[in-house]
Amino acid sequence: EPEVTQTPSHQVTQMGQEVILRCVPISNHLYFYWYRQILGQKVEFLVSFYNNEISEKSEIFDDQFSVERPDGSNFTLKIRSTKLEDSAMYFCASNRREGQPQHFGDGTRLSIL
Amino acid sequence: GQQLNQSPQSMFIQEGEDVSMNCTSSSIFNTWLWYKQDPGEGPVLLIALYKAGELTSNGRLTAQFGITRKDSFLNISASIPSDVGIYFCAGQLRNNDMRFGAGTRLTVKP
């Protein structure tokens, strides 16, 4: 069964550094998402992306964050200058059509030192 | 906005017992979904509900989409040890975006 894949599984970065988290959504999916889960807390919506532009973003998704679909398969989340509070699991998700369930990757654990 | 209130926060049950958890919101959602998350993994879809009043089963799992479109419950019958994990409800909006509940942590004692 097709899967959403995310790399790396764990990223350790110094505070203030830039980090790029990578996702390969399911190949025939058209809508892409990033979510964040701080340890022990719920999954929080960050941003949705369709037709090469952001559809919606949450208040968490400030100017330090950006997303890009650099080619036909990858979907990336960049954090420009990481802060300690950015430490979390970051999940990518995708679906083919509006209203269909979103399928999640296994996440990237981001640790900021 | 669009906050989901999920309860209970945690449950400790004996193997073989039935489990019930629910989610409520002040907002209307187009779709209700239930996911399970195991440690170190992403949420895995269990059940999706598309119509108000819909009752759907997936093996030992049964979920219902509330008539008001503002709530949903998930039942697990005859629990087994591998049911252990965190269960999240999620509401999907008309614009396709999704909001999650805080999760119910289920522990099953053999």
Short mmCIF file of N, CA and C in Angstrom, two decimals, chain B:
data_model
loop_
_atom_site.label_atom_id
_atom_site.label_comp_id
_atom_site.label_asym_id
_atom_site.label_seq_id
_atom_site.Cartn_x
_atom_site.Cartn_y
_atom_site.Cartn_z
N GLY B 1 -10.24 28.70 17.26
CA GLY B 1 -11.50 28.12 16.85
C GLY B 1 -11.35 26.64 16.51
N GLN B 2 -12.46 25.99 16.29
CA GLN B 2 -12.52 24.59 15.91
C GLN B 2 -11.78 23.68 16.89
N GLN B 3 -11.99 23.91 18.18
CA GLN B 3 -11.36 23.07 19.19
C GLN B 3 -12.16 21.78 19.36
N LEU B 4 -11.43 20.66 19.55
CA LEU B 4 -12.06 19.38 19.81
C LEU B 4 -11.77 18.98 21.24
N ASN B 5 -12.80 18.56 21.98
CA ASN B 5 -12.64 18.11 23.35
C ASN B 5 -12.79 16.60 23.37
N GLN B 6 -11.71 15.90 23.66
CA GLN B 6 -11.72 14.44 23.63
C GLN B 6 -11.63 13.91 25.04
N SER B 7 -12.44 12.88 25.33
CA SER B 7 -12.41 12.27 26.66
C SER B 7 -12.67 10.77 26.56
N PRO B 8 -12.17 9.99 27.54
CA PRO B 8 -11.30 10.45 28.61
C PRO B 8 -9.87 10.66 28.13
N GLN B 9 -9.05 11.26 28.98
CA GLN B 9 -7.64 11.46 28.62
C GLN B 9 -6.89 10.14 28.60
N SER B 10 -7.25 9.25 29.53
CA SER B 10 -6.58 7.95 29.59
C SER B 10 -7.54 6.91 30.14
N MET B 11 -7.28 5.67 29.79
CA MET B 11 -8.10 4.55 30.26
C MET B 11 -7.21 3.37 30.55
N PHE B 12 -7.48 2.70 31.68
CA PHE B 12 -6.77 1.47 32.05
C PHE B 12 -7.82 0.38 32.15
N ILE B 13 -7.75 -0.61 31.28
CA ILE B 13 -8.79 -1.63 31.26
C ILE B 13 -8.17 -3.02 31.23
N GLN B 14 -8.98 -4.01 31.56
CA GLN B 14 -8.57 -5.40 31.46
C GLN B 14 -8.83 -5.91 30.05
N GLU B 15 -7.96 -6.79 29.62
CA GLU B 15 -8.18 -7.44 28.32
C GLU B 15 -9.58 -8.05 28.29
N GLY B 16 -10.25 -7.86 27.17
CA GLY B 16 -11.60 -8.40 27.01
C GLY B 16 -12.70 -7.40 27.28
N GLU B 17 -12.35 -6.30 27.97
CA GLU B 17 -13.37 -5.28 28.25
C GLU B 17 -13.62 -4.43 27.01
N ASP B 18 -14.80 -3.80 27.03
CA ASP B 18 -15.14 -2.85 25.96
C ASP B 18 -14.68 -1.45 26.37
N VAL B 19 -14.41 -0.62 25.36
CA VAL B 19 -13.89 0.74 25.58
C VAL B 19 -14.76 1.72 24.82
N SER B 20 -14.98 2.88 25.41
CA SER B 20 -15.69 3.93 24.70
C SER B 20 -15.01 5.27 24.94
N MET B 21 -14.83 6.03 23.89
CA MET B 21 -14.24 7.36 23.99
C MET B 21 -15.01 8.29 23.05
N ASN B 22 -14.97 9.59 23.34
CA ASN B 22 -15.74 10.50 22.50
C ASN B 22 -15.09 11.85 22.32
N CYS B 23 -15.59 12.56 21.35
CA CYS B 23 -15.10 13.89 21.03
C CYS B 23 -16.28 14.82 20.81
N THR B 24 -16.16 16.03 21.31
CA THR B 24 -17.18 17.04 21.07
C THR B 24 -16.52 18.33 20.65
N SER B 25 -17.28 19.15 19.95
CA SER B 25 -16.76 20.42 19.49
C SER B 25 -17.89 21.43 19.42
N SER B 26 -17.55 22.69 19.47
CA SER B 26 -18.55 23.74 19.25
C SER B 26 -18.69 24.03 17.77
N SER B 27 -17.82 23.45 16.96
CA SER B 27 -17.84 23.69 15.52
C SER B 27 -18.41 22.48 14.78
N ILE B 28 -18.92 22.74 13.62
CA ILE B 28 -19.45 21.69 12.75
C ILE B 28 -18.33 21.20 11.83
N PHE B 29 -18.20 19.90 11.71
CA PHE B 29 -17.20 19.33 10.81
C PHE B 29 -17.87 18.54 9.70
N ASN B 30 -17.24 18.53 8.54
CA ASN B 30 -17.75 17.77 7.40
C ASN B 30 -17.49 16.28 7.55
N THR B 31 -16.36 15.95 8.15
CA THR B 31 -15.94 14.56 8.29
C THR B 31 -15.34 14.39 9.68
N TRP B 32 -15.64 13.26 10.30
CA TRP B 32 -14.98 12.90 11.56
C TRP B 32 -14.12 11.68 11.29
N LEU B 33 -12.93 11.67 11.87
CA LEU B 33 -12.01 10.56 11.68
C LEU B 33 -11.45 10.12 13.03
N TRP B 34 -11.12 8.86 13.11
CA TRP B 34 -10.44 8.34 14.29
C TRP B 34 -9.12 7.73 13.85
N TYR B 35 -8.04 8.14 14.52
CA TYR B 35 -6.71 7.65 14.25
C TYR B 35 -6.15 6.98 15.50
N LYS B 36 -5.22 6.05 15.27
CA LYS B 36 -4.46 5.46 16.37
C LYS B 36 -2.99 5.75 16.15
N GLN B 37 -2.31 6.12 17.23
CA GLN B 37 -0.88 6.40 17.13
C GLN B 37 -0.11 5.50 18.09
N ASP B 38 0.82 4.74 17.54
CA ASP B 38 1.74 3.94 18.35
C ASP B 38 3.01 4.74 18.57
N PRO B 39 3.77 4.44 19.63
CA PRO B 39 4.98 5.21 19.93
C PRO B 39 5.95 5.29 18.75
N GLY B 40 6.41 6.49 18.43
CA GLY B 40 7.39 6.67 17.38
C GLY B 40 6.83 6.58 15.97
N GLU B 41 5.52 6.52 15.84
CA GLU B 41 4.92 6.41 14.51
C GLU B 41 3.90 7.52 14.29
N GLY B 42 3.49 7.65 13.05
CA GLY B 42 2.48 8.63 12.73
C GLY B 42 1.09 8.07 12.97
N PRO B 43 0.08 8.95 13.00
CA PRO B 43 -1.30 8.49 13.18
C PRO B 43 -1.73 7.60 12.02
N VAL B 44 -2.42 6.52 12.35
CA VAL B 44 -2.93 5.59 11.35
C VAL B 44 -4.45 5.64 11.37
N LEU B 45 -5.04 5.82 10.22
CA LEU B 45 -6.49 5.96 10.13
C LEU B 45 -7.19 4.66 10.51
N LEU B 46 -8.19 4.77 11.40
CA LEU B 46 -9.00 3.62 11.80
C LEU B 46 -10.35 3.64 11.09
N ILE B 47 -11.04 4.77 11.23
CA ILE B 47 -12.41 4.90 10.70
C ILE B 47 -12.61 6.33 10.24
N ALA B 48 -13.31 6.50 9.11
CA ALA B 48 -13.71 7.82 8.63
C ALA B 48 -15.23 7.86 8.52
N LEU B 49 -15.82 8.95 8.94
CA LEU B 49 -17.28 9.12 8.96
C LEU B 49 -17.63 10.36 8.16
N TYR B 50 -18.58 10.22 7.22
CA TYR B 50 -18.83 11.29 6.27
C TYR B 50 -20.20 11.94 6.39
N LYS B 51 -21.14 11.23 7.04
CA LYS B 51 -22.50 11.76 7.10
C LYS B 51 -23.00 11.80 8.53
N ALA B 52 -23.73 12.87 8.85
CA ALA B 52 -24.32 12.97 10.18
C ALA B 52 -25.18 11.74 10.46
N GLY B 53 -24.98 11.16 11.65
CA GLY B 53 -25.72 9.98 12.03
C GLY B 53 -25.10 8.67 11.59
N GLU B 54 -24.09 8.74 10.76
CA GLU B 54 -23.45 7.52 10.22
C GLU B 54 -22.83 6.70 11.33
N LEU B 55 -23.06 5.39 11.27
CA LEU B 55 -22.47 4.44 12.20
C LEU B 55 -21.65 3.47 11.36
N THR B 56 -20.37 3.38 11.65
CA THR B 56 -19.46 2.57 10.82
C THR B 56 -18.64 1.65 11.70
N SER B 57 -18.43 0.43 11.22
CA SER B 57 -17.62 -0.53 11.96
C SER B 57 -16.39 -0.93 11.15
N ASN B 58 -15.33 -1.25 11.88
CA ASN B 58 -14.10 -1.77 11.28
C ASN B 58 -13.59 -2.83 12.24
N GLY B 59 -14.01 -4.08 12.01
CA GLY B 59 -13.66 -5.15 12.95
C GLY B 59 -14.31 -4.91 14.30
N ARG B 60 -13.48 -4.84 15.34
CA ARG B 60 -14.01 -4.64 16.70
C ARG B 60 -14.26 -3.16 17.01
N LEU B 61 -13.98 -2.30 16.07
CA LEU B 61 -14.16 -0.86 16.26
C LEU B 61 -15.47 -0.39 15.64
N THR B 62 -16.18 0.46 16.36
CA THR B 62 -17.40 1.08 15.86
C THR B 62 -17.35 2.56 16.19
N ALA B 63 -17.70 3.38 15.22
CA ALA B 63 -17.70 4.82 15.45
C ALA B 63 -18.96 5.43 14.88
N GLN B 64 -19.40 6.53 15.45
CA GLN B 64 -20.59 7.22 14.96
C GLN B 64 -20.33 8.71 14.82
N PHE B 65 -20.91 9.28 13.79
CA PHE B 65 -20.87 10.71 13.49
C PHE B 65 -22.15 11.29 14.08
N GLY B 66 -22.02 12.21 15.03
CA GLY B 66 -23.20 12.75 15.70
C GLY B 66 -24.15 13.49 14.76
N ILE B 67 -25.41 13.48 15.11
CA ILE B 67 -26.44 14.11 14.29
C ILE B 67 -26.18 15.61 14.11
N THR B 68 -25.64 16.24 15.14
CA THR B 68 -25.39 17.68 15.07
C THR B 68 -24.13 18.01 14.29
N ARG B 69 -23.37 17.01 13.91
CA ARG B 69 -22.07 17.15 13.22
C ARG B 69 -21.00 17.73 14.14
N LYS B 70 -21.27 17.75 15.44
CA LYS B 70 -20.33 18.35 16.38
C LYS B 70 -19.72 17.33 17.33
N ASP B 71 -20.01 16.04 17.12
CA ASP B 71 -19.45 15.06 18.04
C ASP B 71 -19.34 13.70 17.38
N SER B 72 -18.54 12.84 18.01
CA SER B 72 -18.36 11.49 17.51
C SER B 72 -17.90 10.61 18.66
N PHE B 73 -18.23 9.33 18.59
CA PHE B 73 -17.67 8.40 19.57
C PHE B 73 -17.01 7.22 18.87
N LEU B 74 -16.11 6.58 19.60
CA LEU B 74 -15.44 5.37 19.13
C LEU B 74 -15.58 4.31 20.21
N ASN B 75 -16.05 3.14 19.84
CA ASN B 75 -16.11 2.00 20.74
C ASN B 75 -15.17 0.92 20.26
N ILE B 76 -14.48 0.28 21.20
CA ILE B 76 -13.67 -0.90 20.91
C ILE B 76 -14.24 -2.03 21.74
N SER B 77 -14.61 -3.10 21.09
CA SER B 77 -15.17 -4.23 21.83
C SER B 77 -14.10 -5.29 22.06
N ALA B 78 -14.24 -6.00 23.20
CA ALA B 78 -13.36 -7.13 23.52
C ALA B 78 -11.89 -6.78 23.31
N SER B 79 -11.41 -5.80 24.07
CA SER B 79 -10.06 -5.27 23.86
C SER B 79 -8.99 -6.36 24.01
N ILE B 80 -7.90 -6.16 23.26
CA ILE B 80 -6.75 -7.07 23.29
C ILE B 80 -5.50 -6.23 23.54
N PRO B 81 -4.41 -6.85 23.95
CA PRO B 81 -3.20 -6.08 24.29
C PRO B 81 -2.71 -5.15 23.18
N SER B 82 -2.85 -5.55 21.93
CA SER B 82 -2.35 -4.71 20.84
C SER B 82 -3.22 -3.47 20.59
N ASP B 83 -4.31 -3.34 21.32
CA ASP B 83 -5.11 -2.10 21.22
C ASP B 83 -4.44 -0.95 21.96
N VAL B 84 -3.41 -1.25 22.71
CA VAL B 84 -2.69 -0.21 23.44
C VAL B 84 -2.20 0.86 22.49
N GLY B 85 -2.36 2.12 22.88
CA GLY B 85 -1.88 3.23 22.06
C GLY B 85 -2.65 4.49 22.40
N ILE B 86 -2.44 5.51 21.59
CA ILE B 86 -3.18 6.75 21.77
C ILE B 86 -4.16 6.89 20.62
N TYR B 87 -5.41 7.13 20.95
CA TYR B 87 -6.46 7.28 19.95
C TYR B 87 -6.82 8.76 19.83
N PHE B 88 -6.80 9.24 18.62
CA PHE B 88 -7.14 10.65 18.37
C PHE B 88 -8.39 10.74 17.51
N CYS B 89 -9.30 11.62 17.92
CA CYS B 89 -10.36 11.99 17.00
C CYS B 89 -9.87 13.18 16.18
N ALA B 90 -10.43 13.35 15.02
CA ALA B 90 -10.08 14.48 14.17
C ALA B 90 -11.31 14.91 13.39
N GLY B 91 -11.50 16.21 13.30
CA GLY B 91 -12.59 16.77 12.51
C GLY B 91 -12.01 17.43 11.28
N GLN B 92 -12.62 17.12 10.14
CA GLN B 92 -12.14 17.70 8.88
C GLN B 92 -13.14 18.75 8.41
N LEU B 93 -12.60 19.92 8.10
CA LEU B 93 -13.44 21.04 7.70
C LEU B 93 -13.76 20.99 6.22
N ARG B 94 -14.68 21.85 5.80
CA ARG B 94 -15.07 21.90 4.39
C ARG B 94 -13.86 22.23 3.50
N ASN B 95 -12.92 23.03 4.02
CA ASN B 95 -11.74 23.39 3.22
C ASN B 95 -10.64 22.33 3.27
N ASN B 96 -10.99 21.16 3.80
CA ASN B 96 -10.07 20.01 3.80
C ASN B 96 -9.10 19.99 4.96
N ASP B 97 -9.04 21.04 5.76
CA ASP B 97 -8.11 21.06 6.87
C ASP B 97 -8.67 20.28 8.06
N MET B 98 -7.79 19.79 8.88
CA MET B 98 -8.17 18.87 9.94
C MET B 98 -7.68 19.38 11.29
N ARG B 99 -8.50 19.14 12.32
CA ARG B 99 -8.12 19.49 13.68
C ARG B 99 -8.22 18.24 14.53
N PHE B 100 -7.27 18.06 15.47
CA PHE B 100 -7.21 16.86 16.28
C PHE B 100 -7.66 17.12 17.70
N GLY B 101 -8.24 16.09 18.33
CA GLY B 101 -8.45 16.10 19.75
C GLY B 101 -7.13 15.82 20.48
N ALA B 102 -7.17 15.91 21.80
CA ALA B 102 -5.95 15.76 22.60
C ALA B 102 -5.53 14.31 22.78
N GLY B 103 -6.39 13.38 22.40
CA GLY B 103 -6.02 11.97 22.46
C GLY B 103 -6.51 11.27 23.72
N THR B 104 -6.75 9.98 23.57
CA THR B 104 -7.07 9.09 24.70
C THR B 104 -6.01 8.01 24.73
N ARG B 105 -5.28 7.94 25.84
CA ARG B 105 -4.22 6.94 25.99
C ARG B 105 -4.83 5.69 26.58
N LEU B 106 -4.79 4.60 25.83
CA LEU B 106 -5.40 3.34 26.24
C LEU B 106 -4.34 2.35 26.69
N THR B 107 -4.52 1.82 27.90
CA THR B 107 -3.67 0.76 28.43
C THR B 107 -4.53 -0.46 28.66
N VAL B 108 -4.10 -1.60 28.14
CA VAL B 108 -4.85 -2.84 28.29
C VAL B 108 -4.02 -3.82 29.10
N LYS B 109 -4.55 -4.24 30.22
CA LYS B 109 -3.83 -5.17 31.09
C LYS B 109 -4.24 -6.60 30.76
N PRO B 110 -3.25 -7.46 30.51
CA PRO B 110 -3.57 -8.84 30.15
C PRO B 110 -4.24 -9.60 31.29
#
